[in-house]
């Protein structure tokens, strides 16, 4: 049999297992058992998936996952446990799909399949974690159903044309790897905000005043990148939420300088260094929003653009609420 077809089946099953291992095994086994697909002799080892016991166990586990995957934060806990299970299961599926190989090639195939499954698993679990920042059930249910549909569609594509499926797998994997650094930054930010929320002090113990100083490294970046030597009027730590020339999920400080009331500065981390962004707040509209994981402060330029968003952990709720008046704009306080 064409090696590309075998790779399409093996790597296709592995990538889908990274999204939903139990659904992949259940539907594949059911298709074999019911004769929906005619297996080539080269796939003799994968025929074991049609055993009633395997179908029953996979179906039972999928039923549990079907409901767990639609509850905010329960889905994240479930994905965390399956960080180890899905790649291992995917490696086993791939080795079975490739049939009898030299032990060296079996190890290589298992590593490739496990890495591919881990890639799709990180994309799935990372997307769900970012969505859990606003834990309403509609988004989770929609994403979960879309993932199940993706698995079913992928299995149909593998059965129809494994070579085309292999091409799709390579394209999707390349896209995931391209966006992976941004996704990992979003995952790191959401986990940090969740940790800070769990460890936030009681509301009456939260700070109210903005800090009048910067950590030394950020102070150095400010002085090196900004011509003025005006002292710091106020500073507050935050995460960037995105905006014009403002990458999202960068830890840093939002700063105001004495005598420069029409400007604010964000000093954020970038790789192993830091960057400075000057923001025109003269006549801008500044909104404070209270969210589930973090407070958001949105600065919209007087002409409607650009917009900059900053995230503040729950221990700084009262500080973030003061920013509209601190920035000397027309404050509009909103709660979502």
Tab-separated table of C-alpha atoms in Angstrom:
chain	number	residue	atom	x	y	z
A	1	UNK	CA	0.000	0.000	0.000
A	2	UNK	CA	1.118	3.571	-0.690
A	3	UNK	CA	3.178	4.860	2.212
A	4	UNK	CA	1.421	8.243	1.964
A	5	UNK	CA	-1.932	6.567	2.553
A	6	UNK	CA	-0.588	4.751	5.611
A	7	UNK	CA	0.872	7.977	6.969
A	8	UNK	CA	-2.419	9.754	6.291
A	9	UNK	CA	-4.306	7.201	8.375
A	10	UNK	CA	-1.711	7.052	11.164
A	11	UNK	CA	-1.052	10.776	11.545
A	12	UNK	CA	-4.668	11.681	10.863
A	13	UNK	CA	-5.860	9.472	13.729
A	14	UNK	CA	-3.081	10.840	15.953
A	15	UNK	CA	-4.023	14.475	15.326
A	16	UNK	CA	-7.713	13.783	15.992
A	17	UNK	CA	-6.832	11.843	19.150
A	18	UNK	CA	-5.146	14.985	20.439
A	19	UNK	CA	-8.523	16.704	20.277
A	20	UNK	CA	-10.754	13.876	21.506
A	21	UNK	CA	-9.132	10.471	21.973
A	22	UNK	CA	-12.243	8.627	23.098
A	23	UNK	CA	-14.462	9.842	20.259
A	24	UNK	CA	-11.750	8.938	17.750
A	25	UNK	CA	-11.423	5.388	19.095
A	26	UNK	CA	-15.188	4.942	19.526
A	27	UNK	CA	-16.178	6.033	16.011
A	28	UNK	CA	-13.251	4.225	14.353
A	29	UNK	CA	-14.063	1.022	16.225
A	30	UNK	CA	-17.760	1.325	15.460
A	31	UNK	CA	-17.037	1.874	11.759
A	32	UNK	CA	-14.872	-1.251	11.684
A	33	UNK	CA	-17.396	-3.293	13.661
A	34	UNK	CA	-20.357	-2.256	11.513
A	35	UNK	CA	-18.473	-2.663	8.250
A	36	UNK	CA	-18.764	1.004	7.290
A	37	UNK	CA	-15.155	0.885	6.111
A	38	UNK	CA	-13.298	-1.944	4.420
A	39	UNK	CA	-9.880	-2.289	5.997
A	40	UNK	CA	-6.916	-3.013	3.771
A	41	UNK	CA	-4.851	-6.003	4.973
A	42	UNK	CA	-2.094	-3.548	5.924
A	43	UNK	CA	-4.353	-2.210	8.676
A	44	UNK	CA	-4.904	-5.599	10.273
A	45	UNK	CA	-3.647	-4.447	13.679
A	46	UNK	CA	-6.069	-1.535	13.864
A	47	UNK	CA	-8.991	-3.927	13.470
A	48	UNK	CA	-8.750	-4.554	17.212
A	49	UNK	CA	-10.584	-1.247	17.711
A	50	UNK	CA	-13.711	-3.027	16.502
A	51	UNK	CA	-13.741	-5.268	19.579
A	52	UNK	CA	-16.990	-4.706	21.546
A	53	UNK	CA	-15.089	-4.184	24.802
A	54	UNK	CA	-12.937	-1.399	23.320
A	55	UNK	CA	-15.983	0.214	21.700
A	56	UNK	CA	-17.892	0.041	24.986
A	57	UNK	CA	-15.082	1.499	27.111
A	58	UNK	CA	-14.325	4.266	24.585
A	59	UNK	CA	-18.028	5.094	24.302
A	60	UNK	CA	-18.417	5.291	28.090
A	61	UNK	CA	-15.377	7.567	28.464
A	62	UNK	CA	-16.571	9.738	25.593
A	63	UNK	CA	-19.945	10.105	27.318
A	64	UNK	CA	-18.181	11.430	30.425
A	65	UNK	CA	-16.044	13.765	28.346
A	66	UNK	CA	-19.084	14.960	26.380
A	67	UNK	CA	-20.541	16.537	29.510
A	68	UNK	CA	-17.281	17.482	31.280
A	69	UNK	CA	-16.095	19.301	28.146
A	70	UNK	CA	-19.005	21.730	28.253
A	71	UNK	CA	-18.591	23.030	31.810
A	72	UNK	CA	-16.244	26.027	32.255
A	73	UNK	CA	-13.048	25.141	34.156
A	74	UNK	CA	-14.125	21.500	34.457
A	75	UNK	CA	-13.061	21.204	30.813
A	76	UNK	CA	-9.686	22.738	31.682
A	77	UNK	CA	-9.163	20.255	34.522
A	78	UNK	CA	-10.135	17.407	32.182
A	79	UNK	CA	-7.715	18.637	29.509
A	80	UNK	CA	-4.931	18.923	32.095
A	81	UNK	CA	-5.293	15.240	33.021
A	82	UNK	CA	-5.370	14.258	29.343
A	83	UNK	CA	-2.159	16.098	28.538
A	84	UNK	CA	-0.467	12.740	29.126
A	85	UNK	CA	-3.245	10.393	28.026
A	86	UNK	CA	-3.989	11.774	24.549
A	87	UNK	CA	-0.404	11.719	23.168
A	88	UNK	CA	0.140	8.175	24.482
A	89	UNK	CA	-3.143	6.996	22.996
A	90	UNK	CA	-2.328	8.718	19.707
A	91	UNK	CA	1.080	7.019	19.567
A	92	UNK	CA	-0.553	3.623	20.087
A	93	UNK	CA	-3.101	4.310	17.348
A	94	UNK	CA	-0.416	5.401	14.887
A	95	UNK	CA	1.797	2.379	15.509
A	96	UNK	CA	-1.207	0.073	15.073
A	97	UNK	CA	-2.220	1.832	11.856
A	98	UNK	CA	1.256	1.458	10.362
A	99	UNK	CA	1.276	-2.301	10.933
A	100	UNK	CA	4.432	-4.381	11.289
A	101	UNK	CA	7.480	-2.144	11.231
A	102	UNK	CA	11.085	-2.370	12.275
A	103	UNK	CA	11.292	-1.438	16.007
A	104	UNK	CA	13.285	1.677	15.138
A	105	UNK	CA	10.537	2.930	12.822
A	106	UNK	CA	7.880	2.090	15.396
A	107	UNK	CA	9.620	4.326	17.936
A	108	UNK	CA	9.961	7.123	15.382
A	109	UNK	CA	6.296	6.790	14.406
A	110	UNK	CA	5.215	6.821	18.047
A	111	UNK	CA	7.247	9.967	18.740
A	112	UNK	CA	5.872	11.768	15.685
A	113	UNK	CA	2.300	10.779	16.464
A	114	UNK	CA	2.644	11.698	20.132
A	115	UNK	CA	4.137	15.081	19.252
A	116	UNK	CA	1.402	15.739	16.705
A	117	UNK	CA	-1.300	14.817	19.214
A	118	UNK	CA	0.320	17.031	21.839
A	119	UNK	CA	0.265	19.931	19.367
A	120	UNK	CA	-3.456	19.602	18.653
A	121	UNK	CA	-4.136	18.991	22.340
A	122	UNK	CA	-2.368	22.216	23.329
A	123	UNK	CA	-4.313	24.119	20.661
A	124	UNK	CA	-7.610	22.690	21.952
A	125	UNK	CA	-6.927	23.086	25.665
A	126	UNK	CA	-5.360	26.528	25.217
A	127	UNK	CA	-8.350	27.804	23.270
A	128	UNK	CA	-10.704	26.491	25.946
A	129	UNK	CA	-8.640	28.071	28.715
A	130	UNK	CA	-8.726	31.463	27.003
A	131	UNK	CA	-12.496	31.105	26.540
A	132	UNK	CA	-12.875	30.361	30.247
A	133	UNK	CA	-11.777	33.914	31.007
A	134	UNK	CA	-15.466	34.705	30.490
A	135	UNK	CA	-17.029	31.543	31.916
A	136	UNK	CA	-20.503	31.619	30.359
A	137	UNK	CA	-21.627	28.190	29.120
A	138	UNK	CA	-22.597	29.106	25.556
A	139	UNK	CA	-19.016	29.501	24.327
A	140	UNK	CA	-17.885	26.252	25.948
A	141	UNK	CA	-20.785	24.270	24.526
A	142	UNK	CA	-20.213	25.748	21.062
A	143	UNK	CA	-16.486	25.017	21.106
A	144	UNK	CA	-17.035	21.484	22.395
A	145	UNK	CA	-19.582	20.678	19.689
A	146	UNK	CA	-17.293	22.200	17.053
A	147	UNK	CA	-14.409	19.998	18.250
A	148	UNK	CA	-16.595	16.880	18.117
A	149	UNK	CA	-17.709	17.840	14.627
A	150	UNK	CA	-14.083	18.370	13.611
A	151	UNK	CA	-13.183	14.861	14.798
A	152	UNK	CA	-16.101	13.291	12.942
A	153	UNK	CA	-15.292	15.250	9.799
A	154	UNK	CA	-11.627	14.306	10.071
A	155	UNK	CA	-12.445	10.617	10.397
A	156	UNK	CA	-14.665	10.857	7.338
A	157	UNK	CA	-11.846	12.522	5.392
A	158	UNK	CA	-9.399	9.784	6.415
A	159	UNK	CA	-11.835	7.102	5.239
A	160	UNK	CA	-12.459	8.941	1.955
A	161	UNK	CA	-8.872	9.875	1.021
A	162	UNK	CA	-5.971	9.372	3.459
A	163	UNK	CA	-3.551	11.311	1.244
A	164	UNK	CA	-5.753	14.410	1.292
A	165	UNK	CA	-6.135	13.924	5.057
A	166	UNK	CA	-2.344	13.895	5.395
A	167	UNK	CA	-2.112	17.181	3.521
A	168	UNK	CA	-4.745	18.761	5.767
A	169	UNK	CA	-2.911	17.502	8.859
A	170	UNK	CA	0.346	19.081	7.688
A	171	UNK	CA	-1.344	22.412	6.887
A	172	UNK	CA	-3.231	22.565	10.193
A	173	UNK	CA	-0.148	21.572	12.194
A	174	UNK	CA	1.908	24.285	10.501
A	175	UNK	CA	-0.772	26.861	11.313
A	176	UNK	CA	-0.910	25.738	14.945
A	177	UNK	CA	2.862	25.953	15.304
A	178	UNK	CA	2.823	29.440	13.766
A	179	UNK	CA	0.298	30.733	16.291
A	180	UNK	CA	1.587	28.605	19.180
A	181	UNK	CA	3.750	31.324	20.822
A	182	UNK	CA	0.748	33.654	21.048
A	183	UNK	CA	-1.453	30.855	22.321
A	184	UNK	CA	1.078	29.893	24.988
A	185	UNK	CA	1.305	33.536	26.057
A	186	UNK	CA	-2.481	33.596	26.426
A	187	UNK	CA	-2.424	30.355	28.426
A	188	UNK	CA	0.261	31.699	30.739
A	189	UNK	CA	-1.679	34.929	31.298
A	190	UNK	CA	-4.960	33.161	32.057
A	191	UNK	CA	-3.306	30.752	34.487
A	192	UNK	CA	-1.569	33.640	36.265
A	193	UNK	CA	-4.808	35.627	36.520
A	194	UNK	CA	-6.656	32.563	37.820
A	195	UNK	CA	-3.954	31.998	40.437
A	196	UNK	CA	-4.084	35.640	41.519
A	197	UNK	CA	-7.881	35.489	41.759
A	198	UNK	CA	-7.678	32.465	44.066
A	199	UNK	CA	-5.095	34.198	46.253
A	200	UNK	CA	-6.552	37.713	46.258
A	201	UNK	CA	-7.018	39.231	49.753
A	202	UNK	CA	-10.479	40.272	51.024
A	203	UNK	CA	-11.894	43.324	49.267
A	204	UNK	CA	-11.496	45.582	52.293
A	205	UNK	CA	-7.773	44.725	52.316
A	206	UNK	CA	-7.175	45.570	48.651
A	207	UNK	CA	-4.884	48.536	47.929
A	208	UNK	CA	-6.487	51.778	46.782
A	209	UNK	CA	-3.540	54.041	45.968
A	210	UNK	CA	-1.431	53.713	42.831
A	211	UNK	CA	2.239	53.060	43.442
A	212	UNK	CA	4.469	56.145	42.989
A	213	UNK	CA	7.475	54.196	41.731
A	214	UNK	CA	8.653	51.587	39.224
A	215	UNK	CA	10.900	48.542	39.677
A	216	UNK	CA	14.470	49.391	38.736
A	217	UNK	CA	14.600	47.487	35.417
A	218	UNK	CA	11.380	49.105	34.172
A	219	UNK	CA	12.564	52.528	35.347
A	220	UNK	CA	15.710	52.059	33.261
A	221	UNK	CA	13.682	51.165	30.167
A	222	UNK	CA	11.530	54.258	30.669
A	223	UNK	CA	14.526	56.583	30.947
A	224	UNK	CA	16.372	55.021	28.020
A	225	UNK	CA	13.362	55.162	25.691
A	226	UNK	CA	11.757	58.453	26.744
A	227	UNK	CA	13.559	61.759	26.373
A	228	UNK	CA	11.880	63.392	29.365
A	229	UNK	CA	13.221	62.982	32.901
A	230	UNK	CA	9.972	63.788	34.699
A	231	UNK	CA	9.506	61.764	37.871
A	232	UNK	CA	6.938	58.969	38.015
A	233	UNK	CA	3.570	60.196	39.237
A	234	UNK	CA	1.899	56.791	39.469
A	235	UNK	CA	2.466	53.237	38.270
A	236	UNK	CA	0.444	50.045	38.370
A	237	UNK	CA	1.372	46.504	37.242
A	238	UNK	CA	-0.853	44.923	34.597
A	239	UNK	CA	-1.042	42.736	31.512
A	240	UNK	CA	-1.515	44.122	28.033
A	241	UNK	CA	-4.811	43.126	26.465
A	242	UNK	CA	-3.959	44.203	22.930
A	243	UNK	CA	-4.342	47.275	20.775
A	244	UNK	CA	-2.527	49.410	18.235
A	245	UNK	CA	1.211	48.545	18.421
A	246	UNK	CA	0.418	46.769	21.707
A	247	UNK	CA	0.902	42.976	21.656
A	248	UNK	CA	-1.422	41.075	23.965
A	249	UNK	CA	-0.494	39.147	27.111
A	250	UNK	CA	2.684	41.044	27.956
A	251	UNK	CA	3.395	41.673	31.624
A	252	UNK	CA	4.414	45.201	32.479
A	253	UNK	CA	3.517	48.514	34.121
A	254	UNK	CA	1.151	51.302	33.140
A	255	UNK	CA	2.805	54.574	34.128
A	256	UNK	CA	2.013	58.275	34.391
A	257	UNK	CA	4.662	61.015	34.600
A	258	UNK	CA	4.408	64.340	36.403
A	259	UNK	CA	3.709	67.193	34.017
A	260	UNK	CA	2.608	64.832	31.203
A	261	UNK	CA	-1.068	64.376	32.015
A	262	UNK	CA	-1.956	63.912	28.364
A	263	UNK	CA	0.115	60.754	28.083
A	264	UNK	CA	0.387	57.360	29.691
A	265	UNK	CA	3.171	54.867	29.140
A	266	UNK	CA	3.190	51.090	29.097
A	267	UNK	CA	6.480	49.328	29.743
A	268	UNK	CA	6.155	45.639	28.919
A	269	UNK	CA	8.303	42.566	28.652
A	270	UNK	CA	9.364	41.496	25.175
A	271	UNK	CA	11.473	38.367	24.934
A	272	UNK	CA	14.461	38.943	27.185
A	273	UNK	CA	14.044	42.705	27.059
A	274	UNK	CA	11.372	45.371	27.448
A	275	UNK	CA	9.594	47.891	25.255
A	276	UNK	CA	7.931	51.258	25.830
A	277	UNK	CA	4.640	52.402	24.309
A	278	UNK	CA	3.435	55.994	24.690
A	279	UNK	CA	-0.367	56.352	24.706
A	280	UNK	CA	-2.150	59.622	23.967
A	281	UNK	CA	-4.897	59.956	26.603
A	282	UNK	CA	-5.715	63.624	25.993
A	283	UNK	CA	-9.499	63.694	25.590
A	284	UNK	CA	-9.611	59.911	25.371
A	285	UNK	CA	-12.456	57.799	26.707
A	286	UNK	CA	-11.374	55.461	29.507
A	287	UNK	CA	-13.624	52.663	30.669
A	288	UNK	CA	-13.222	50.318	33.611
A	289	UNK	CA	-14.865	46.887	33.347
A	290	UNK	CA	-15.015	44.273	36.079
A	291	UNK	CA	-14.605	40.718	34.756
A	292	UNK	CA	-14.419	37.193	36.088
A	293	UNK	CA	-10.635	36.765	36.119
A	294	UNK	CA	-9.459	40.338	35.777
A	295	UNK	CA	-10.503	43.961	35.534
A	296	UNK	CA	-10.123	45.632	32.141
A	297	UNK	CA	-9.279	49.236	31.477
A	298	UNK	CA	-9.980	50.259	27.883
A	299	UNK	CA	-8.505	53.495	26.523
A	300	UNK	CA	-10.120	54.750	23.322
A	301	UNK	CA	-8.587	57.721	21.518
A	302	UNK	CA	-10.736	60.824	21.129
A	303	UNK	CA	-11.130	60.058	17.394
A	304	UNK	CA	-12.336	56.532	18.143
A	305	UNK	CA	-9.053	54.795	17.385
A	306	UNK	CA	-6.695	53.412	18.377
A	307	UNK	CA	-7.904	51.434	21.385
A	308	UNK	CA	-5.659	49.948	24.054
A	309	UNK	CA	-6.744	47.389	26.650
A	310	UNK	CA	-5.027	46.500	29.918
A	311	UNK	CA	-5.815	43.675	32.349
A	312	UNK	CA	-5.476	43.960	36.125
A	313	UNK	CA	-5.486	41.007	38.477
A	314	UNK	CA	-8.268	40.879	41.046
A	315	UNK	CA	-6.001	42.096	43.827
A	316	UNK	CA	-5.846	45.461	42.028
A	317	UNK	CA	-9.584	45.917	41.424
A	318	UNK	CA	-9.866	49.123	43.417
A	319	UNK	CA	-6.701	50.533	41.882
A	320	UNK	CA	-7.937	49.811	38.356
A	321	UNK	CA	-11.253	51.504	39.148
A	322	UNK	CA	-9.386	54.755	39.845
A	323	UNK	CA	-7.612	54.875	36.498
A	324	UNK	CA	-10.355	56.695	34.521
A	325	UNK	CA	-10.148	59.682	36.875
A	326	UNK	CA	-6.381	59.366	37.258
A	327	UNK	CA	-5.888	59.680	33.519
A	328	UNK	CA	-7.887	62.949	33.632
A	329	UNK	CA	-10.374	62.007	30.966
A	330	UNK	CA	-14.099	61.701	30.943
A	331	UNK	CA	-14.498	58.519	32.970
A	332	UNK	CA	-17.214	56.032	32.205
A	333	UNK	CA	-17.513	53.201	34.701
A	334	UNK	CA	-19.081	49.994	33.445
A	335	UNK	CA	-19.507	46.488	34.784
A	336	UNK	CA	-19.760	43.361	32.665
